[in-house]
Coordinates of C-alpha atoms and ligand atoms in Angstrom, one line a residue:
M224 CA -226.4 124.7 64.7
G225 CA -222.8 125.4 63.9
E226 CA -220.3 127.2 65.9
Q227 CA -221.4 130.2 67.9
Q228 CA -219.6 133.5 66.9
V229 CA -220.2 137.0 67.9
I230 CA -219.6 139.1 64.8
L231 CA -219.6 142.9 65.1
S232 CA -220.2 145.3 62.2
K233 CA -217.7 147.8 60.9
A234 CA -219.7 150.5 62.9
D235 CA -218.8 148.7 66.1
I236 CA -215.0 149.1 65.8
P237 CA -214.0 150.9 69.0
K238 CA -213.5 154.7 68.4
R239 CA -211.2 155.2 71.4
W240 CA -208.2 153.4 72.9
Y241 CA -208.3 152.7 76.6
N242 CA -205.3 153.6 78.8
V243 CA -205.0 151.5 81.9
A244 CA -202.4 153.9 83.3
A245 CA -205.4 156.1 84.3
D246 CA -206.7 153.4 86.6
I247 CA -203.8 151.5 88.1
K248 CA -203.3 151.9 91.9
H249 CA -199.8 153.3 91.9
P250 CA -198.4 155.6 89.2
L251 CA -195.7 153.9 87.1
D252 CA -192.1 154.6 88.1
P253 CA -190.6 156.8 85.4
P254 CA -188.1 155.5 82.8
L255 CA -184.5 156.5 83.6
H256 CA -181.8 157.7 81.3
P257 CA -179.2 155.0 80.8
A258 CA -176.2 157.3 81.4
T259 CA -177.5 159.5 84.3
N260 CA -180.1 157.3 86.0
Q261 CA -182.3 160.4 86.1
P262 CA -185.9 160.3 84.7
V263 CA -185.7 160.7 80.9
T264 CA -187.0 163.9 79.4
L265 CA -189.2 164.2 76.3
G266 CA -186.1 165.6 74.5
D267 CA -184.1 162.5 75.2
M268 CA -186.8 160.3 73.7
E269 CA -187.6 162.5 70.8
R270 CA -184.5 161.3 69.0
F271 CA -186.3 157.9 68.6
F272 CA -190.0 158.5 68.8
P273 CA -192.2 161.4 67.6
A274 CA -193.7 163.7 70.2
N275 CA -197.3 162.6 69.5
L276 CA -196.5 158.9 70.4
L277 CA -194.4 160.0 73.4
E278 CA -197.4 162.0 74.7
Q279 CA -199.4 158.7 74.7
E280 CA -196.5 156.9 76.2
M281 CA -196.4 159.2 79.3
S282 CA -200.1 160.0 79.6
T283 CA -202.5 159.0 82.3
Q284 CA -205.5 160.2 80.3
K285 CA -208.0 157.4 80.2
W286 CA -209.2 157.5 76.6
F287 CA -207.6 158.5 73.3
D288 CA -209.7 159.1 70.2
I289 CA -208.6 156.9 67.3
P290 CA -208.0 159.1 64.2
E291 CA -210.4 158.5 61.3
E292 CA -207.7 157.3 58.9
I293 CA -206.4 154.7 61.3
L294 CA -210.0 153.4 61.8
D295 CA -210.4 153.2 58.1
I296 CA -207.2 151.0 57.7
L297 CA -208.1 148.9 60.8
S298 CA -211.5 148.2 59.1
L299 CA -209.7 146.1 56.5
W300 CA -209.8 143.3 59.0
R301 CA -211.5 144.6 62.2
P302 CA -213.7 143.9 64.1
T303 CA -212.2 140.4 64.6
P304 CA -214.5 137.5 65.5
L305 CA -215.1 136.1 69.0
V306 CA -215.7 132.4 68.5
R307 CA -216.9 129.7 70.9
A308 CA -214.6 126.6 70.6
E309 CA -217.5 124.1 70.9
R310 CA -215.7 121.2 69.2
L311 CA -212.7 121.7 71.6
E312 CA -215.2 121.8 74.5
R313 CA -216.6 118.5 73.3
A314 CA -213.2 117.0 72.8
L315 CA -212.3 117.9 76.4
D316 CA -215.8 116.8 77.7
T317 CA -215.8 119.9 79.9
P318 CA -218.7 121.8 81.4
A319 CA -216.7 125.1 80.6
Q320 CA -217.4 127.4 77.7
I321 CA -214.2 128.3 75.8
W322 CA -214.2 131.5 73.7
Y323 CA -211.4 132.9 71.6
K324 CA -210.8 136.3 70.2
Y325 CA -209.0 135.7 66.9
E326 CA -206.4 138.2 65.8
G327 CA -204.9 136.0 63.0
V328 CA -207.3 137.6 60.4
S329 CA -205.1 140.7 60.2
P330 CA -202.9 141.2 57.1
S331 CA -199.7 140.1 58.8
G332 CA -201.5 137.3 60.7
S333 CA -201.3 138.6 64.2
H334 CA -202.4 141.4 66.6
K335 CA -199.2 143.4 65.8
T336 CA -200.8 145.1 62.8
N337 CA -203.0 147.1 65.2
T338 CA -200.1 149.1 66.6
A339 CA -198.1 149.1 63.4
V340 CA -200.8 151.1 61.6
A341 CA -201.2 153.5 64.5
Q342 CA -197.4 154.0 64.9
A343 CA -196.9 154.6 61.2
W344 CA -199.8 157.1 61.1
Y345 CA -198.5 159.2 64.1
N346 CA -195.0 159.2 62.6
K347 CA -196.3 160.4 59.3
Q348 CA -198.3 163.1 61.0
A349 CA -195.1 164.2 62.7
G350 CA -193.4 164.6 59.3
I351 CA -191.4 161.4 59.5
R352 CA -190.7 159.7 56.1
R353 CA -188.9 156.5 57.2
L354 CA -189.1 154.0 60.0
A355 CA -186.4 151.7 61.2
T356 CA -187.0 148.6 63.3
E357 CA -185.8 145.2 64.2
T358 CA -187.6 141.9 63.9
G359 CA -186.8 138.4 65.3
A360 CA -189.2 135.8 63.9
G361 CA -190.6 138.4 61.5
Q362 CA -194.1 139.0 62.7
W363 CA -193.4 142.6 63.8
G364 CA -191.4 143.4 60.7
S365 CA -194.2 142.2 58.4
A366 CA -196.8 144.1 60.3
L367 CA -194.8 147.3 60.2
S368 CA -193.9 146.8 56.5
F369 CA -197.6 146.6 55.6
A370 CA -198.4 149.7 57.7
C371 CA -195.6 151.7 56.2
H372 CA -196.7 150.8 52.8
V373 CA -200.3 151.8 53.2
L374 CA -199.3 155.1 54.7
G375 CA -196.5 155.9 52.2
L376 CA -193.5 155.6 54.5
E377 CA -190.2 153.8 53.9
C378 CA -189.4 150.9 56.1
Q379 CA -186.0 149.5 57.1
V380 CA -186.0 146.2 58.9
Y381 CA -183.0 144.6 60.6
M382 CA -183.9 140.9 60.8
V383 CA -182.0 138.6 63.1
K384 CA -179.7 136.7 60.7
C385 CA -180.6 133.2 61.7
S386 CA -184.3 134.0 61.3
Y387 CA -183.6 135.7 58.0
H388 CA -182.5 132.3 56.7
Q389 CA -184.9 130.1 58.8
K390 CA -188.0 132.1 58.0
P391 CA -187.7 133.0 54.3
Y392 CA -191.4 133.6 53.9
R393 CA -191.6 136.3 56.6
R394 CA -188.8 138.0 54.7
S395 CA -190.8 137.6 51.4
M396 CA -193.8 139.2 53.0
M397 CA -191.9 142.2 54.1
Q398 CA -190.3 142.6 50.7
L399 CA -193.8 142.2 49.1
Y400 CA -195.0 145.1 51.2
G401 CA -192.0 147.2 49.9
A402 CA -189.7 147.2 52.9
Q403 CA -185.9 147.0 52.9
V404 CA -184.9 143.9 54.9
V405 CA -181.3 143.1 55.8
P406 CA -179.9 140.2 57.9
S407 CA -178.5 141.5 61.2
P408 CA -175.7 142.0 61.9
S409 CA -175.4 144.0 58.6
D410 CA -172.9 146.2 57.0
L411 CA -175.3 149.1 57.1
T412 CA -174.3 150.2 60.6
E413 CA -171.1 150.7 62.6
T414 CA -172.4 148.2 65.2
G415 CA -173.1 145.6 62.5
R416 CA -169.8 146.1 60.7
K417 CA -167.8 145.8 64.0
I418 CA -169.6 142.6 64.9
L419 CA -169.1 141.2 61.4
R420 CA -165.3 142.0 61.5
E421 CA -165.0 140.0 64.7
D422 CA -167.3 137.2 63.8
P423 CA -168.4 137.0 60.1
D424 CA -170.7 134.0 60.9
C425 CA -172.5 135.7 63.8
P426 CA -176.1 134.4 63.8
G427 CA -177.4 137.7 65.2
S428 CA -179.7 138.4 68.1
L429 CA -182.6 140.6 68.9
G430 CA -180.2 142.8 71.1
I431 CA -177.9 143.3 68.1
A432 CA -180.8 144.1 65.7
I433 CA -182.2 146.7 68.2
S434 CA -178.8 148.3 68.4
E435 CA -178.6 148.5 64.6
A436 CA -182.1 149.9 64.2
I437 CA -181.4 152.6 66.9
E438 CA -178.1 153.5 65.1
D439 CA -179.9 153.7 61.8
T440 CA -182.5 156.0 63.4
V441 CA -180.1 158.5 64.7
T442 CA -177.9 158.6 61.5
H443 CA -180.8 159.0 59.0
E444 CA -182.9 162.1 58.2
A445 CA -186.6 162.1 58.9
T446 CA -186.3 158.6 60.4
K447 CA -187.7 157.3 63.7
Y448 CA -187.6 153.9 65.5
A449 CA -190.7 151.7 66.0
L450 CA -191.1 149.0 68.6
G451 CA -193.7 146.2 68.4
S452 CA -194.4 145.6 72.1
V453 CA -193.5 146.5 75.7
L454 CA -194.1 150.2 75.6
N455 CA -197.3 151.9 77.0
H456 CA -198.4 153.3 73.7
V457 CA -198.1 149.9 72.1
C458 CA -200.4 148.4 74.8
L459 CA -202.7 151.3 74.3
H460 CA -203.1 150.7 70.6
Q461 CA -203.9 147.0 71.2
T462 CA -206.9 147.7 73.4
V463 CA -209.2 147.7 70.4
V464 CA -208.9 143.9 70.8
G465 CA -210.3 143.8 74.4
L466 CA -212.8 146.6 73.8
E467 CA -214.3 144.5 71.0
A468 CA -214.2 141.3 73.1
R469 CA -215.9 143.0 76.0
E470 CA -218.7 144.1 73.8
Q471 CA -218.9 140.7 72.1
F472 CA -219.2 138.9 75.5
R473 CA -221.9 141.4 76.5
R474 CA -223.9 140.7 73.3
A475 CA -223.5 136.9 74.0
G476 CA -225.0 137.6 77.4
L477 CA -221.9 136.2 79.2
K478 CA -219.5 137.5 81.7
P479 CA -216.2 135.6 81.4
D480 CA -214.7 134.1 84.6
V481 CA -211.2 133.9 83.4
L482 CA -209.3 135.8 80.7
I483 CA -206.0 134.5 79.2
G484 CA -203.3 135.9 76.9
C485 CA -199.8 134.9 76.1
A486 CA -197.1 137.4 77.1
G487 CA -193.8 138.1 75.3
G488 CA -193.4 141.8 75.7
G489 CA -197.0 141.9 76.9
S490 CA -198.9 143.8 74.2
N491 CA -201.5 141.3 73.0
F492 CA -202.2 140.3 76.6
A493 CA -202.5 143.9 77.5
G494 CA -204.7 144.7 74.6
F495 CA -207.1 141.8 75.3
V496 CA -207.3 142.1 79.1
F497 CA -206.9 145.8 80.0
P498 CA -210.5 146.8 79.2
F499 CA -211.6 143.9 81.5
V500 CA -209.0 144.9 84.1
S501 CA -210.6 148.4 84.1
E502 CA -213.9 146.9 85.3
K503 CA -212.0 144.8 87.9
L504 CA -210.1 147.8 89.2
A505 CA -213.4 149.7 89.5
G506 CA -214.8 146.9 91.6
D507 CA -217.4 146.0 89.0
A508 CA -216.2 142.5 88.1
K509 CA -214.1 139.7 89.6
Y510 CA -212.3 138.3 86.5
R511 CA -209.3 136.1 87.0
V512 CA -206.7 137.4 84.5
I513 CA -203.8 135.2 83.5
A514 CA -200.7 136.0 81.5
V515 CA -198.9 132.9 80.0
E516 CA -195.3 132.7 79.2
P517 CA -192.8 129.9 78.2
A518 CA -191.1 128.2 81.2
A519 CA -187.9 128.7 79.2
C520 CA -188.2 132.5 79.4
P521 CA -190.2 133.0 82.6
T522 CA -190.1 136.8 83.0
L523 CA -193.2 137.2 85.1
T524 CA -193.1 133.9 87.1
C525 CA -189.3 133.9 87.9
G526 CA -188.1 137.4 87.0
E527 CA -187.5 140.3 89.4
F528 CA -189.5 143.5 89.5
R529 CA -186.9 146.2 89.1
Y530 CA -185.3 148.7 86.8
D531 CA -183.6 147.2 83.8
Y532 CA -182.5 148.1 80.2
G533 CA -184.7 147.1 77.2
D534 CA -181.8 145.9 75.2
V535 CA -178.7 143.8 75.6
A536 CA -176.2 146.6 75.1
G537 CA -177.8 148.9 77.7
M538 CA -178.6 151.7 75.3
T539 CA -182.3 152.1 76.0
P540 CA -183.8 153.9 79.0
L541 CA -184.1 151.8 82.2
M542 CA -187.7 150.7 82.8
K543 CA -189.3 149.4 86.0
M544 CA -190.5 145.9 85.0
H545 CA -190.3 142.2 85.5
T546 CA -187.0 141.1 84.1
L547 CA -184.7 138.2 83.8
G548 CA -181.8 140.6 83.4
H549 CA -181.0 142.3 80.1
D550 CA -178.1 139.9 79.4
F551 CA -180.5 136.9 79.7
I552 CA -180.3 134.8 76.5
P553 CA -183.3 132.4 76.4
P554 CA -182.9 129.0 74.9
G555 CA -183.9 128.7 71.2
I556 CA -187.5 127.7 71.8
H557 CA -189.8 128.0 68.8
A558 CA -192.1 130.7 70.1
G559 CA -189.7 133.4 68.9
G560 CA -192.1 136.2 69.8
L561 CA -192.0 135.2 73.5
R562 CA -188.2 135.3 73.9
Y563 CA -187.8 138.6 75.6
H564 CA -186.0 139.2 78.9
G565 CA -188.3 142.1 80.0
M566 CA -192.0 142.8 80.2
S567 CA -194.4 145.8 79.7
P568 CA -194.1 148.0 82.7
L569 CA -197.9 148.2 82.8
V570 CA -198.4 144.4 82.8
S571 CA -195.5 144.2 85.4
A572 CA -197.2 146.7 87.7
L573 CA -200.5 144.9 87.5
L574 CA -198.9 141.6 88.5
H575 CA -197.0 143.3 91.3
D576 CA -200.4 144.8 92.6
G577 CA -202.0 141.3 92.4
V578 CA -204.6 142.3 89.8
I579 CA -203.4 139.7 87.3
E580 CA -201.7 136.3 87.7
A581 CA -198.9 134.7 85.6
R582 CA -198.3 131.1 84.6
A583 CA -195.5 129.4 82.7
T584 CA -196.0 126.4 80.4
L585 CA -193.6 123.9 79.1
Q586 CA -192.9 123.7 75.3
R587 CA -194.1 120.2 74.6
D588 CA -197.3 120.6 76.7
T589 CA -197.9 123.9 74.8
F590 CA -197.6 122.2 71.4
D591 CA -199.8 119.3 72.6
A592 CA -202.5 122.0 73.3
A593 CA -202.0 123.7 69.9
V594 CA -202.4 120.5 68.0
M595 CA -205.5 119.6 70.0
F596 CA -207.0 123.0 69.2
A597 CA -206.1 122.8 65.5
R598 CA -207.6 119.3 65.2
S599 CA -210.9 120.4 66.8
E600 CA -211.2 124.0 65.6
G601 CA -209.3 123.9 62.3
L602 CA -207.1 127.0 63.0
I603 CA -203.4 126.4 63.5
P604 CA -202.2 128.7 66.3
A605 CA -199.0 130.6 66.2
P606 CA -196.5 129.0 68.7
E607 CA -196.8 132.1 70.8
S608 CA -200.6 131.9 70.9
A609 CA -200.4 128.2 71.8
H610 CA -199.4 129.3 75.3
A611 CA -202.8 130.8 75.8
V612 CA -204.4 127.8 74.3
R613 CA -202.6 125.6 76.8
V614 CA -203.9 127.5 79.8
A615 CA -207.4 127.8 78.4
I616 CA -207.5 123.9 78.1
D617 CA -206.1 123.6 81.6
E618 CA -208.9 125.9 82.9
A619 CA -211.5 123.8 81.1
L620 CA -210.0 120.6 82.6
A621 CA -210.1 122.2 86.0
A622 CA -213.8 123.0 85.5
K623 CA -214.4 119.4 84.6
E624 CA -212.6 118.2 87.7
E625 CA -214.8 120.5 89.8
G626 CA -217.9 119.5 87.8
K627 CA -218.8 123.2 87.5
P628 CA -219.2 125.5 84.5
R629 CA -217.0 128.4 83.8
V630 CA -216.6 130.9 80.9
I631 CA -213.1 131.1 79.6
G632 CA -211.9 133.8 77.2
F633 CA -208.5 133.8 75.5
C634 CA -206.7 135.7 72.8
L635 CA -205.6 133.7 69.8
S636 CA -203.0 136.3 68.9
G637 CA -202.0 134.9 65.5
H638 CA -202.0 132.0 63.1
G639 CA -199.2 129.6 62.7
L640 CA -199.2 129.1 58.9
L641 CA -195.7 130.5 58.6
D642 CA -194.5 128.5 61.7
L643 CA -195.1 125.0 60.4
S644 CA -191.4 124.2 60.7
A645 CA -192.0 124.5 64.5
Y646 CA -194.8 122.0 64.2
D647 CA -192.5 119.7 62.1
A648 CA -190.0 119.9 65.0
Y649 CA -192.7 119.0 67.4
F650 CA -193.9 116.0 65.4
S651 CA -190.3 114.7 65.0
G652 CA -189.8 114.8 68.7
K653 CA -187.3 117.7 68.7
I654 CA -189.4 120.0 71.0
Q655 CA -188.7 119.1 74.6
N656 CA -190.0 120.5 77.9
V657 CA -187.4 123.1 79.1
E658 CA -187.8 123.6 82.8
P659 CA -187.9 127.2 84.3
V660 CA -184.7 128.8 85.3
A661 CA -184.2 131.3 88.1
A662 CA -183.6 135.0 87.4
G663 CA -180.0 135.9 86.8
V664 CA -178.9 132.3 86.0
Ligands
PLP1227 C1 -195.2 138.8 68.8 C2 -196.3 137.9 69.1 C3 -196.6 137.7 70.4 C4 -195.9 138.2 71.6 O1 -195.8 139.6 71.7 P1 -196.6 140.4 72.8 O2 -196.2 141.8 72.7 O3 -196.4 139.8 74.1 O4 -198.0 140.3 72.4 C5 -197.7 136.8 70.7 N1 -198.4 136.3 69.7 C6 -198.0 136.5 68.4 C7 -198.8 135.8 67.3 C8 -197.0 137.3 68.1 O5 -196.7 137.5 66.8

């Protein structure tokens, strides 16, 4: 007895990343230069990213070998378990099976470490000595801080000022791993100093922090910029998650009916589902694949599919993606990692082609699901991951309604042990359902 788990051995860590760009029906529209509206050149992008990562970014090659040293670092916590949530199934009294792929076992507590390690490694390979980045809630900053430390790079993190004060333990983690962390806006950049002169109490935003990290990159020697989601190479690095899960389902003798992931910039969703999408695109399987987002920031369900900037200031290249508009400021919902106006171009293209579906969930309903999951399975989901939990439960309830079994797989992208203040807010009734808003409103 006891809960079913499929545990792989270290030898089963995938040796290659899978690139869905090789299999999608229509090639991606190229990113455009923000000033000229012409396709960006490698030279334009090399100010920010090393050539080896840009090669992955623009490639339609199907597989990339994972370098030995990256595999070695990933093996600190990979392969991650695929667990059957039998107590949750019993609590729901459903004929469905619910399985979750758990990424919370990584050093920083989420899937983000998978790409952090890869990005730090490729930058080091290219002779870079220092990475600059921004972080909102702190998950990406802590993942990159860890990766930089193990690979001997310096790490400069611009952390949105209100989070810097609200999430002191994420800041402690980054400092423990040896990163320099400053509240943004900061006095380290021209952008930050200008904003502080006008508004010394500015709480900061992700858009400002991105602008600071980009300015830092171009004004420091041997420094590049690192992004924790959205981009093609980030989705690529995350496919270790889905490649493992696909093998784990195979060993359990199961084919999932539905696969679910939460989507902020789209990378954990991409990493979990793309290896399954590959079989679907080849006509070998009929999975339903669902991306889940907060109704308060409904990029896929209400956004438009068009070119837009990645940042508020309009400094990044324009990408063809689902977007709420680059000046969209989502309400302060607690799933900080899902408050992005845009979406991975690859995820956006698959939605546009009808290969995947999208659903939006309300905040209170999302926390209801997270609490039910925690009380039956023990693990406390990150508020972001709770969106996937909500839809997994809804799918299990739909199976009960129909009186038919189904196999549900979802990605539990991270733990919520540093997000307990969000659970406090939920229990004190401060988290309300925020209805979807239309694009451009
Ligand atoms: C950052 C984060 C997300 C959202 O980012 P994606 O790029 O969409 O994956 C989801 N879950 C957790 C735990 C996160 O930290």
